[in-house]
Short mmCIF file of C-alpha atoms in Angstrom, two decimals:
data_model
loop_
_atom_site.label_atom_id
_atom_site.label_comp_id
_atom_site.label_asym_id
_atom_site.label_seq_id
_atom_site.Cartn_x
_atom_site.Cartn_y
_atom_site.Cartn_z
CA UNK A 1 0.00 0.00 0.00
CA UNK A 2 1.40 3.36 -1.01
CA UNK A 3 -0.06 6.78 -0.43
CA UNK A 4 0.25 9.83 -2.60
CA UNK A 5 2.14 12.85 -1.22
CA UNK A 6 -1.16 14.56 -0.48
CA UNK A 7 -2.34 11.46 1.38
CA UNK A 8 0.85 11.48 3.44
CA UNK A 9 0.41 15.12 4.35
CA UNK A 10 -3.18 14.57 5.33
CA UNK A 11 -2.62 11.40 7.29
CA UNK A 12 0.54 12.21 9.22
CA UNK A 13 -0.33 13.79 12.53
CA UNK A 14 2.42 12.27 14.68
CA UNK A 15 1.48 13.74 18.07
CA UNK A 16 -2.04 12.35 17.65
CA UNK A 17 -1.04 8.99 16.27
CA UNK A 18 -1.34 7.05 19.48
CA UNK A 19 -3.99 9.08 21.24
CA UNK A 20 -6.99 7.80 19.34
CA UNK A 21 -6.30 4.15 20.04
CA UNK A 22 -4.18 3.99 23.16
CA UNK A 23 -5.25 2.04 26.18
CA UNK A 24 -2.60 3.49 28.45
CA UNK A 25 -3.59 1.73 31.65
CA UNK A 26 -3.40 -2.02 31.37
CA UNK A 27 -6.47 -2.34 33.50
CA UNK A 28 -8.40 -0.48 30.87
CA UNK A 29 -7.37 -3.11 28.34
CA UNK A 30 -9.31 -5.90 30.07
CA UNK A 31 -11.08 -8.02 27.47
CA UNK A 32 -9.26 -6.78 24.39
CA UNK A 33 -8.12 -9.37 21.90
CA UNK A 34 -7.81 -12.02 24.58
CA UNK A 35 -11.49 -12.95 24.62
CA UNK A 36 -13.05 -15.79 22.64
CA UNK A 37 -12.07 -15.48 19.00
CA UNK A 38 -14.16 -15.82 15.87
CA UNK A 39 -13.42 -18.62 13.44
CA UNK A 40 -11.37 -16.26 11.30
CA UNK A 41 -9.24 -15.30 14.30
CA UNK A 42 -8.66 -18.94 15.26
CA UNK A 43 -7.63 -19.93 11.73
CA UNK A 44 -4.46 -18.62 10.13
CA UNK A 45 -6.13 -17.23 7.03
CA UNK A 46 -6.88 -13.55 6.45
CA UNK A 47 -9.33 -12.05 8.94
CA UNK A 48 -12.86 -11.66 7.62
CA UNK A 49 -14.07 -9.37 10.40
CA UNK A 50 -12.41 -6.74 12.57
CA UNK A 51 -10.47 -8.12 15.55
CA UNK A 52 -8.99 -6.22 18.49
CA UNK A 53 -5.41 -6.75 19.62
CA UNK A 54 -3.75 -5.50 22.81
CA UNK A 55 -0.22 -4.57 21.78
CA UNK A 56 2.65 -3.49 24.07
CA UNK A 57 5.43 -1.21 22.79
CA UNK A 58 8.52 0.58 24.09
CA UNK A 59 9.87 3.94 22.87
CA UNK A 60 12.15 4.02 19.83
CA UNK A 61 12.13 1.76 16.77
CA UNK A 62 8.93 0.14 17.98
CA UNK A 63 6.75 3.20 18.36
CA UNK A 64 7.96 4.52 15.00
CA UNK A 65 6.60 1.33 13.43
CA UNK A 66 3.29 1.78 15.20
CA UNK A 67 3.03 5.45 14.19
CA UNK A 68 3.46 4.53 10.53
CA UNK A 69 1.26 1.43 10.71
CA UNK A 70 -1.66 3.45 12.01
CA UNK A 71 -1.12 6.60 9.95
CA UNK A 72 -0.93 4.62 6.71
CA UNK A 73 -3.82 2.29 7.57
CA UNK A 74 -1.86 -0.95 7.40
CA UNK A 75 -3.54 -2.38 10.51
CA UNK A 76 -6.98 -1.46 9.17
CA UNK A 77 -6.12 -3.17 5.89
CA UNK A 78 -5.64 -6.39 7.85
CA UNK A 79 -8.89 -5.80 9.84
CA UNK A 80 -7.01 -5.17 13.08
CA UNK A 81 -8.12 -2.74 15.79
CA UNK A 82 -5.01 -2.04 17.83
CA UNK A 83 -5.21 -1.18 21.54
CA UNK A 84 -1.68 0.03 22.20
CA UNK A 85 -0.15 0.15 25.66
CA UNK A 86 3.15 2.06 25.88
CA UNK A 87 5.78 0.95 28.42
CA UNK A 88 8.69 3.13 29.46
CA UNK A 89 11.20 0.29 29.82
CA UNK A 90 11.66 -3.22 28.39
CA UNK A 91 11.38 -4.99 31.75
CA UNK A 92 7.83 -3.78 32.31
CA UNK A 93 6.77 -4.84 28.83
CA UNK A 94 8.39 -8.26 29.19
CA UNK A 95 6.43 -8.82 32.39
CA UNK A 96 3.21 -7.77 30.67
CA UNK A 97 3.76 -10.28 27.84
CA UNK A 98 4.53 -13.15 30.22
CA UNK A 99 1.57 -12.29 32.44
CA UNK A 100 -0.75 -11.95 29.42
CA UNK A 101 -1.56 -8.33 30.28
CA UNK A 102 -1.06 -7.69 26.55
CA UNK A 103 -1.78 -10.11 23.72
CA UNK A 104 1.38 -9.30 21.78
CA UNK A 105 4.45 -7.26 22.60
CA UNK A 106 7.78 -6.30 21.08
CA UNK A 107 9.89 -8.38 23.43
CA UNK A 108 13.62 -8.85 23.84
CA UNK A 109 15.00 -12.21 22.73
CA UNK A 110 16.60 -13.09 26.05
CA UNK A 111 13.57 -12.11 28.14
CA UNK A 112 11.20 -14.17 26.00
CA UNK A 113 13.53 -17.18 26.12
CA UNK A 114 13.82 -16.91 29.91
CA UNK A 115 10.06 -16.60 30.37
CA UNK A 116 9.47 -19.70 28.24
CA UNK A 117 12.09 -21.64 30.19
CA UNK A 118 10.17 -20.66 33.33
CA UNK A 119 7.01 -22.25 31.91
CA UNK A 120 5.14 -19.04 31.01
CA UNK A 121 4.37 -20.13 27.45
CA UNK A 122 5.94 -17.15 25.71
CA UNK A 123 6.75 -17.66 22.05
CA UNK A 124 8.22 -15.60 19.21
CA UNK A 125 6.44 -15.48 15.86
CA UNK A 126 8.18 -12.61 14.06
CA UNK A 127 11.19 -10.28 14.23
CA UNK A 128 11.34 -6.50 14.20
CA UNK A 129 14.85 -5.10 14.33
CA UNK A 130 18.51 -5.43 15.19
CA UNK A 131 20.30 -2.99 17.52
CA UNK A 132 21.04 0.65 16.81
CA UNK A 133 22.30 1.29 20.35
CA UNK A 134 25.61 2.64 21.61
CA UNK A 135 27.57 2.92 24.83
CA UNK A 136 28.62 6.52 25.35
CA UNK A 137 30.83 8.40 27.79
CA UNK A 138 31.40 12.11 28.35
CA UNK A 139 33.88 13.81 26.03
CA UNK A 140 36.05 14.72 29.02
CA UNK A 141 36.10 11.14 30.34
CA UNK A 142 39.35 9.25 30.78
CA UNK A 143 37.70 6.16 29.24
CA UNK A 144 39.14 5.45 25.81
CA UNK A 145 37.61 2.05 25.13
CA UNK A 146 34.90 -0.17 26.52
CA UNK A 147 37.77 -2.20 28.02
CA UNK A 148 38.42 0.69 30.42
CA UNK A 149 34.95 0.31 31.93
CA UNK A 150 36.02 -2.66 34.07
CA UNK A 151 35.47 -1.73 37.73
CA UNK A 152 33.58 1.45 36.80
CA UNK A 153 29.87 2.36 36.65
CA UNK A 154 27.57 1.84 33.68
CA UNK A 155 24.03 3.20 33.39
CA UNK A 156 21.87 0.88 31.28
CA UNK A 157 18.39 1.58 29.96
CA UNK A 158 17.39 -2.10 29.85
CA UNK A 159 19.45 -3.57 32.65
CA UNK A 160 21.09 -7.01 32.83
CA UNK A 161 17.86 -8.83 31.90
CA UNK A 162 17.54 -7.04 28.55
CA UNK A 163 18.65 -8.38 25.17
CA UNK A 164 20.56 -5.17 24.36
CA UNK A 165 22.56 -5.60 27.55
CA UNK A 166 23.11 -9.23 26.62
CA UNK A 167 24.49 -8.24 23.22
CA UNK A 168 26.65 -5.57 24.85
CA UNK A 169 27.93 -8.24 27.26
CA UNK A 170 28.81 -10.54 24.37
CA UNK A 171 30.63 -7.73 22.58
CA UNK A 172 32.37 -6.71 25.81
CA UNK A 173 33.69 -10.24 26.27
CA UNK A 174 34.66 -11.10 22.72
CA UNK A 175 36.09 -7.75 21.61
CA UNK A 176 36.98 -5.83 24.77
CA UNK A 177 38.06 -8.58 27.17
CA UNK A 178 35.47 -7.98 29.90
CA UNK A 179 34.47 -11.48 31.00
CA UNK A 180 31.20 -10.41 32.62
CA UNK A 181 29.77 -6.95 32.00
CA UNK A 182 27.22 -7.55 34.75
CA UNK A 183 29.77 -8.52 37.40
CA UNK A 184 32.94 -6.74 36.33
CA UNK A 185 31.10 -3.42 35.94
CA UNK A 186 28.75 -1.74 38.42
CA UNK A 187 25.49 -1.62 36.45
CA UNK A 188 22.81 0.93 37.34
CA UNK A 189 19.50 0.42 35.55
CA UNK A 190 17.20 3.27 34.57
CA UNK A 191 15.38 4.98 31.68
CA UNK A 192 17.46 6.75 29.04
CA UNK A 193 16.95 10.23 30.48
CA UNK A 194 17.92 9.05 33.95
CA UNK A 195 21.13 7.27 32.98
CA UNK A 196 22.22 10.17 30.76
CA UNK A 197 21.51 12.51 33.66
CA UNK A 198 23.71 10.34 35.88
CA UNK A 199 26.40 10.42 33.21
CA UNK A 200 26.23 14.21 32.90
CA UNK A 201 26.53 14.54 36.69
CA UNK A 202 29.50 12.18 36.85
CA UNK A 203 27.61 9.54 38.84
CA UNK A 204 28.21 6.88 36.17
CA UNK A 205 31.12 6.57 33.79
CA UNK A 206 29.23 5.44 30.68
CA UNK A 207 25.69 4.78 29.51
CA UNK A 208 24.08 2.12 27.32
CA UNK A 209 21.09 3.89 25.77
CA UNK A 210 18.08 3.26 23.54
CA UNK A 211 17.44 4.11 19.90
CA UNK A 212 16.14 7.69 20.09
CA UNK A 213 18.47 8.49 22.98
CA UNK A 214 21.38 7.29 20.86
CA UNK A 215 20.47 9.73 18.09
CA UNK A 216 19.91 12.53 20.58
CA UNK A 217 23.26 11.86 22.26
CA UNK A 218 25.16 11.71 18.97
CA UNK A 219 23.63 15.03 17.87
CA UNK A 220 24.42 16.75 21.18
CA UNK A 221 28.19 16.69 20.68
CA UNK A 222 28.55 16.03 24.44
CA UNK A 223 29.57 12.38 24.27
CA UNK A 224 32.02 9.92 22.74
CA UNK A 225 30.96 6.47 21.56
CA UNK A 226 32.77 3.64 23.32
CA UNK A 227 30.93 0.89 21.49
CA UNK A 228 28.43 0.74 18.66
CA UNK A 229 26.78 -2.56 19.58
CA UNK A 230 25.76 -3.39 16.02
CA UNK A 231 29.09 -2.63 14.42
CA UNK A 232 31.06 -4.45 17.11
CA UNK A 233 28.81 -7.50 16.94
CA UNK A 234 29.00 -7.67 13.15
CA UNK A 235 32.78 -7.34 13.29
CA UNK A 236 33.01 -10.31 15.63
CA UNK A 237 30.21 -12.57 14.37
CA UNK A 238 29.15 -11.50 10.88
CA UNK A 239 25.42 -11.16 10.19
CA UNK A 240 23.55 -9.51 13.06
CA UNK A 241 20.48 -11.36 14.30
CA UNK A 242 17.40 -9.53 15.48
CA UNK A 243 17.15 -8.56 19.12
CA UNK A 244 13.63 -7.07 19.30
CA UNK A 245 11.13 -9.83 18.54
CA UNK A 246 7.36 -9.98 18.12
CA UNK A 247 6.10 -12.20 20.92
CA UNK A 248 2.91 -13.66 22.31
CA UNK A 249 1.99 -16.84 24.18
CA UNK A 250 1.02 -20.36 23.16
CA UNK A 251 -2.39 -19.83 24.70
CA UNK A 252 -3.14 -16.74 22.66
CA UNK A 253 -1.78 -18.23 19.43
CA UNK A 254 -3.98 -21.30 19.77
CA UNK A 255 -7.17 -19.28 19.35
CA UNK A 256 -5.86 -16.17 17.56
CA UNK A 257 -3.56 -17.43 14.84
CA UNK A 258 -5.36 -15.26 12.29
CA UNK A 259 -4.77 -12.15 14.40
CA UNK A 260 -1.04 -12.88 14.71
CA UNK A 261 -0.81 -13.54 11.00
CA UNK A 262 -2.60 -10.26 10.28
CA UNK A 263 -0.21 -8.34 12.53
CA UNK A 264 2.80 -9.86 10.75
CA UNK A 265 1.31 -8.83 7.40
CA UNK A 266 0.75 -5.28 8.68
CA UNK A 267 4.36 -5.19 9.92
CA UNK A 268 5.60 -6.30 6.49
CA UNK A 269 3.73 -3.43 4.82
CA UNK A 270 4.91 -0.95 7.44
CA UNK A 271 8.59 -1.84 7.26
CA UNK A 272 8.53 -1.73 3.45
CA UNK A 273 6.98 1.75 3.63
CA UNK A 274 9.48 3.00 6.23
CA UNK A 275 12.44 1.81 4.19
CA UNK A 276 11.19 3.47 1.00
CA UNK A 277 9.68 6.77 2.21
CA UNK A 278 12.14 9.57 2.95
CA UNK A 279 9.54 11.77 4.66
CA UNK A 280 8.98 9.28 7.50
CA UNK A 281 12.17 10.29 9.24
CA UNK A 282 11.51 14.02 9.24
CA UNK A 283 8.00 13.39 10.57
CA UNK A 284 9.26 11.04 13.25
CA UNK A 285 12.07 13.38 14.31
CA UNK A 286 9.50 16.11 14.91
CA UNK A 287 7.27 13.71 16.86
CA UNK A 288 10.04 12.97 19.37
CA UNK A 289 11.23 16.59 19.55
CA UNK A 290 14.45 16.06 17.62
CA UNK A 291 14.70 19.52 16.09
CA UNK A 292 18.29 19.31 14.85
CA UNK A 293 18.14 19.37 11.03
CA UNK A 294 20.57 16.44 10.98
CA UNK A 295 18.19 14.23 12.96
CA UNK A 296 16.12 12.72 10.12
CA UNK A 297 19.17 11.55 8.21
CA UNK A 298 20.82 10.12 11.34
CA UNK A 299 17.60 8.33 12.32
CA UNK A 300 17.37 6.80 8.87
CA UNK A 301 21.02 5.77 8.85
CA UNK A 302 20.86 4.11 12.26
CA UNK A 303 17.33 2.71 12.31
CA UNK A 304 15.98 2.02 8.81
CA UNK A 305 18.71 -0.44 7.89
CA UNK A 306 18.20 -2.35 11.15
CA UNK A 307 14.62 -3.45 10.49
CA UNK A 308 14.47 -7.10 9.44
CA UNK A 309 11.70 -7.71 6.89
CA UNK A 310 11.70 -11.51 6.69
CA UNK A 311 10.88 -14.12 9.32
CA UNK A 312 12.30 -17.35 7.96
CA UNK A 313 13.89 -20.54 9.24
CA UNK A 314 17.26 -18.97 8.45
CA UNK A 315 16.43 -16.08 10.80
CA UNK A 316 15.23 -18.53 13.45
CA UNK A 317 18.56 -20.35 13.18
CA UNK A 318 20.40 -17.05 13.64
CA UNK A 319 18.36 -16.28 16.78
CA UNK A 320 19.06 -19.77 18.13
CA UNK A 321 22.79 -19.31 17.58
CA UNK A 322 22.67 -15.99 19.42
CA UNK A 323 21.01 -17.64 22.41
CA UNK A 324 23.70 -20.31 22.40
CA UNK A 325 26.39 -17.60 22.30
CA UNK A 326 24.77 -15.77 25.20
CA UNK A 327 24.46 -18.78 27.52
CA UNK A 328 28.14 -18.81 28.62
CA UNK A 329 28.16 -15.01 28.85
CA UNK A 330 24.99 -14.59 30.93
CA UNK A 331 25.25 -17.95 32.72
CA UNK A 332 22.84 -20.85 32.37
CA UNK A 333 21.51 -20.30 35.89
CA UNK A 334 20.62 -16.69 35.13
CA UNK A 335 19.50 -17.27 31.56
CA UNK A 336 18.61 -20.61 29.95
CA UNK A 337 20.58 -23.88 29.70
CA UNK A 338 19.63 -24.31 26.02
CA UNK A 339 17.29 -22.85 23.41
CA UNK A 340 13.82 -23.55 24.89
CA UNK A 341 11.75 -25.95 22.84
CA UNK A 342 8.90 -24.22 21.02
CA UNK A 343 10.30 -20.71 21.53
CA UNK A 344 10.18 -19.89 17.81
CA UNK A 345 7.15 -20.30 15.54
CA UNK A 346 7.31 -20.04 11.75
CA UNK A 347 3.96 -21.71 11.10
CA UNK A 348 1.79 -18.64 11.73
CA UNK A 349 2.52 -16.92 8.41
CA UNK A 350 0.22 -17.52 5.46
CA UNK A 351 1.05 -14.56 3.26
CA UNK A 352 -2.14 -12.64 3.98
CA UNK A 353 -0.72 -9.22 3.02
#
């Protein structure tokens, strides 16, 4: 689906994009898509009637996708009525997915694997993106490399349970010689604004930050990059697997396969639009108050290329290898002893777009 320039102008109202459909309080989402499904929702074919879906998102690459999906009507095309619940940090969203407070969420790979290992029935049926995150320090810092962070303090937006932290830990071990980022560095978890505030005040020595915060930090000219997680990972391991996944539960999938298939089709349309439409990035920069004229180009450079359009067995194999790489880094007791059986589903796609 493509819109004409006049359609784009008319339909893009970024600050209003979420307001018309948000169910901000989880309690207000009771019922949602989790109730008894119609036959079309239970089957994996295209939906024949409108279905509601409670969807959890975090700031950054995820909410950009949802802005575009709704503004361009890709969810409506698939007969989906989205009830979006925003979460300010990955940990809260991961809990909501595992506790079925949302039907679907953009979950971190490690968190979804851990929840499944714990018997919570979480499963991954699609992929969204690979990392665009960095570890930064102040320009006047004596740190010259991530190696120098050993024994110092690191602010982290996702904390040790997050997939981005897991990838940073893997990079820290394989490239920078830090055996355990969690134990060899004093990690302080908090939202992006909080950890950057701690960094500015000298209360931490470096900060691992999210997508939009990364762009904001790079534009500010206040920080130096100690590690670009993506670049360092690719240097060490080649192709970068996805880290933000599209997750639900076995219970929901059993009766809502058609809904999950419809969401995947809407995501396909959305990602294709984002990667081909130059105006998206200027619109999105304004929506998150990035007023620097360099922001749209930097957002596109760091984010657009990181979306992963295809969910295939090859991608599943890449995710499985990443889990296996992370086990010795995070520790089997803290993570998983092996890739949990049934974690990945490739049977929910029927090409309904």
